XYZ file of C-alpha atoms in Angstrom:
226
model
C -11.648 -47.149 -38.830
C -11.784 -48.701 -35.385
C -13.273 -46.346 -32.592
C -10.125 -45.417 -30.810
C -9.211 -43.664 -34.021
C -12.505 -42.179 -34.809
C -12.282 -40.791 -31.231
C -8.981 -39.400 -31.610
C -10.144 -37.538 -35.196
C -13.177 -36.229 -33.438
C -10.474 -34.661 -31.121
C -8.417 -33.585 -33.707
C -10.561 -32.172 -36.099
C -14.354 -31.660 -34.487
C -17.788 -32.867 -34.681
C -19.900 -29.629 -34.722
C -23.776 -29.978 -34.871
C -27.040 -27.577 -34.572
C -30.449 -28.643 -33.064
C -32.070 -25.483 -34.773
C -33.698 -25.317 -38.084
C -34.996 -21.858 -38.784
C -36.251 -21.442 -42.722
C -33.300 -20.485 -44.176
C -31.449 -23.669 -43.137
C -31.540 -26.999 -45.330
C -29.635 -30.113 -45.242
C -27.384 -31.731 -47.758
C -26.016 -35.201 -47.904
C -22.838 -35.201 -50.239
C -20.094 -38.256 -50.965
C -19.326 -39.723 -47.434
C -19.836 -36.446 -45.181
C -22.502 -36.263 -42.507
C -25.627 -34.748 -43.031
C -23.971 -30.993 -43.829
C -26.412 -28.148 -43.098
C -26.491 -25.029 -45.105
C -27.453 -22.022 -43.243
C -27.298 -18.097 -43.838
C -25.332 -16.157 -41.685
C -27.625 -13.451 -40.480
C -27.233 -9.698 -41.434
C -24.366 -10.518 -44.599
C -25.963 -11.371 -47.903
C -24.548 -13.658 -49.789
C -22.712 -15.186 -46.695
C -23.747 -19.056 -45.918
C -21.730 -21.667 -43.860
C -21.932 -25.327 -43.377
C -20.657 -25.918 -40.160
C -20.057 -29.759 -40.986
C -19.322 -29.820 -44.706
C -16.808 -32.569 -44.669
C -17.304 -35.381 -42.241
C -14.215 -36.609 -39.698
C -12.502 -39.086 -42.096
C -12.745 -36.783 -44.883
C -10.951 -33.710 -43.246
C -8.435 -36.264 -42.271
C -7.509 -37.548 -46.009
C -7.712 -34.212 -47.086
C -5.082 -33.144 -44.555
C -2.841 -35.686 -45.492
C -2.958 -34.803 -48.711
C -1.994 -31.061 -48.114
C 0.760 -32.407 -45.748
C 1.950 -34.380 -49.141
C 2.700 -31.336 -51.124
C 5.721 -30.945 -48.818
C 4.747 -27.458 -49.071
C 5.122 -26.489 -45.015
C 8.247 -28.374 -44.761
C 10.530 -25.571 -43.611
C 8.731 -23.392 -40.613
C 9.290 -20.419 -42.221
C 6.494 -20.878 -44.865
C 2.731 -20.489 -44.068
C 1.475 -19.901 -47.376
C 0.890 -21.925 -50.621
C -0.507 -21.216 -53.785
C -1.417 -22.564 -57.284
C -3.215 -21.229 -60.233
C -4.842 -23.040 -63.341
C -4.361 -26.690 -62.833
C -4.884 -27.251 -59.398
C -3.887 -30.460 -57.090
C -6.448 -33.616 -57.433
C -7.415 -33.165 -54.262
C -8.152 -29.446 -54.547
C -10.600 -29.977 -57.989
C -12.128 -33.155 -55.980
C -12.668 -30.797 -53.442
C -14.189 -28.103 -55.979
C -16.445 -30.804 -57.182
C -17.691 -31.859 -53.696
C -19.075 -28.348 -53.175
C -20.941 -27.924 -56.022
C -22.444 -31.027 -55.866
C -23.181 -30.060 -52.077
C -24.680 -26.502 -52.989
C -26.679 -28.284 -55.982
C -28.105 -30.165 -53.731
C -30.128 -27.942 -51.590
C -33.304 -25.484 -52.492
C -31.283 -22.394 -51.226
C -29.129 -19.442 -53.140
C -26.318 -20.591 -51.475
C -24.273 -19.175 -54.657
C -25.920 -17.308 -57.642
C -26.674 -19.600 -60.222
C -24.845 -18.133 -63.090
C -21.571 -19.127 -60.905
C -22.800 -22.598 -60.973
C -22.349 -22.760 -64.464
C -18.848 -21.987 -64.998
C -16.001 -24.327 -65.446
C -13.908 -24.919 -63.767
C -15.962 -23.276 -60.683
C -12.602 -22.231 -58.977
C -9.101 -22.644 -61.098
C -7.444 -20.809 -57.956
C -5.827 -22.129 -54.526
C -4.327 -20.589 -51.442
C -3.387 -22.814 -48.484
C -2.504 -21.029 -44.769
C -1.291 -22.115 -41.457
C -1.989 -20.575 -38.839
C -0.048 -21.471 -35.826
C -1.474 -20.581 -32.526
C -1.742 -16.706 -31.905
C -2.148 -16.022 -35.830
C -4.619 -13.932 -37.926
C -5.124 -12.483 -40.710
C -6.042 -8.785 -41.236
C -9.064 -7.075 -42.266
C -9.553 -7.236 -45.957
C -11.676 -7.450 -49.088
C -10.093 -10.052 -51.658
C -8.725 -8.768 -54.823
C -10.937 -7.914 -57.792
C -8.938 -9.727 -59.741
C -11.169 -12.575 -58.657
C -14.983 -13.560 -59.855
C -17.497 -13.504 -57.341
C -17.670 -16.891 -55.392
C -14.983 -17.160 -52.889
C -14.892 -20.570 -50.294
C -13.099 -21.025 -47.062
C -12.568 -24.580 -45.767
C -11.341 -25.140 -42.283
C -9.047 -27.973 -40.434
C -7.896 -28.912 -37.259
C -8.751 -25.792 -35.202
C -12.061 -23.589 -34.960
C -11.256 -19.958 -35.217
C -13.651 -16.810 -35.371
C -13.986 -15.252 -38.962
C -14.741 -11.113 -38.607
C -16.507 -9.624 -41.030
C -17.080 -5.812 -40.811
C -17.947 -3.626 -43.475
C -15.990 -2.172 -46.211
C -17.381 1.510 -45.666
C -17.414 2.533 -42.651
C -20.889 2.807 -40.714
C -22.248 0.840 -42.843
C -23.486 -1.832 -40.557
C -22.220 -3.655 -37.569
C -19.369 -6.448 -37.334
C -20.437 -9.928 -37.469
C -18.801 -12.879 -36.086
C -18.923 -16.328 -37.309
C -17.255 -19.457 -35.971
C -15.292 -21.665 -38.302
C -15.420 -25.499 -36.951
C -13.362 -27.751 -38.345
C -14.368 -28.949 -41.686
C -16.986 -26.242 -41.509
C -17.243 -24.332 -45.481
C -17.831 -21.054 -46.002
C -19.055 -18.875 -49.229
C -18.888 -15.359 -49.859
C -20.659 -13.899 -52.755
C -22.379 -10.987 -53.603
C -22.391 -8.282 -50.961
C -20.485 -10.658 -48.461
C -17.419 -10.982 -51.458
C -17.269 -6.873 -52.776
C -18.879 -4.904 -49.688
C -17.497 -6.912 -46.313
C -14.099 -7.447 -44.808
C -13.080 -10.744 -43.394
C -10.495 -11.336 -40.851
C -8.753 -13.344 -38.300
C -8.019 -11.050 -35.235
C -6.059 -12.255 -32.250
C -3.883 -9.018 -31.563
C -5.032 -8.421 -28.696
C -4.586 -10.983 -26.467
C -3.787 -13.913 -28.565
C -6.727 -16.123 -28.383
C -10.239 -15.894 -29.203
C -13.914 -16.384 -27.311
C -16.928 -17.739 -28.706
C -19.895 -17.384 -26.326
C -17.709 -16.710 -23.387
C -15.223 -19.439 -23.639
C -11.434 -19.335 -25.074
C -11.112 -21.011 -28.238
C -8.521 -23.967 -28.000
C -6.126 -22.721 -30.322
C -3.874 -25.334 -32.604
C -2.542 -25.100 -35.906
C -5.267 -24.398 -37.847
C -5.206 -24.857 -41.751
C -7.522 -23.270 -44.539
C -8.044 -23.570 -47.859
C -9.482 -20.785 -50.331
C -11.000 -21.567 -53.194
C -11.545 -18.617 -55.828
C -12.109 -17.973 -59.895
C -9.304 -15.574 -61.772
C -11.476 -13.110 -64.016
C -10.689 -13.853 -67.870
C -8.409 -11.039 -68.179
């Protein structure tokens, strides 16, 4: 990959870092991705992100490979799904985060979740176009415990607020592109997550406007045996 095309990927898809490294933070070096760092998202347990999970050229082969499916062909559909045998690129993708969450000293998922197999045999795909959320929600029971969020091409802000009211204050976590997130634990069963833009449209981080383009994710989750 020459640099012109590196530099236009960076554009596309991000290059996120962190100069802090408080105790609950550790770094993991997985397949060809930068060095990812794992860190806990304050005040949700059971919540941990790595901001840069899969490196530049990695988000970009696993875009193309979503793109493949020919499953946003018409622009009336925003939503795929699959359940059992999931794509190649989904179970590589399954693969590269437990290796990645193996690889650090932290409870970034509970270790009896490590153990199943397949980790995740479940697979929704969005796109969000700019201006689109999600609402406020706890996923079904229907699903284990474990649930991952990858991110491409745009940064959004995740909500999470919690499922009984005045139980705690809403939290707000940025999702950078190629950025992973996993919910367990009280962050899976007692938290709602969402994507809000009704308001105005677009989102702020910090006190800037979020450059909003089509923005895809990719949840990764475990049907229960029943």
């Amino acid at each position: 990959m020459d640099d012109e095309e590196e530099a236009h990927l960076k554009a596309a898809f991000g290059d996120s870092s962190d100069d802090e490294h408080p105790a609950d933070r550790e770094t993991s070096v997985v397949g060809d991705s930068t060095a990812a760092v794992w860190e806990r998202v304050e005040k949700i347990n059971g919540l941990w992100l790595c901001r840069n999970f899969l490196s530049v050229h990695h988000q970009s082969h696993l875009l193309s490979a979503i793109l493949k499916e020919g499953w946003f062909v018409e622009e009336s559909i925003n939503q795929a799904m699959r359940f059992g045998d999931l794509p190649l690129w989904a179970t590589e993708l399954s693969d590269l985060i437990l290796e990645s969450v193996e690889s650090v000293d932290l409870p970034v998922l509970p270790a009896d979740l490590l153990w199943r197999e397949p980790l995740f045999d479940q697979l929704i795909v969005n796109l969000y176009q700019p201006g689109e959320g999600i609402c406020a929600h706890v996923d079904l029971l229907r699903f284990e415990d474990g649930i991952a969020i990858v991110s491409l091409e745009s940064p959004c802000v995740m909500r999470f607020s919690p499922a009984e009211k005045g139980e705690g204050e809403d939290v707000d976590v940025l999702l950078s592109p190629g950025s992973l997130i996993l919910m367990s634990g009280e962050a899976r069963y007692q938290w709602k997550h969402e994507i809000n833009r009704k308001q105005v449209g677009f989102q702020v981080w910090e006190g800037e406007e979020i450059d909003q383009k089509r923005r895809i994710s990719i949840t990764l989750r475990k049907l229960c045996p029943s």
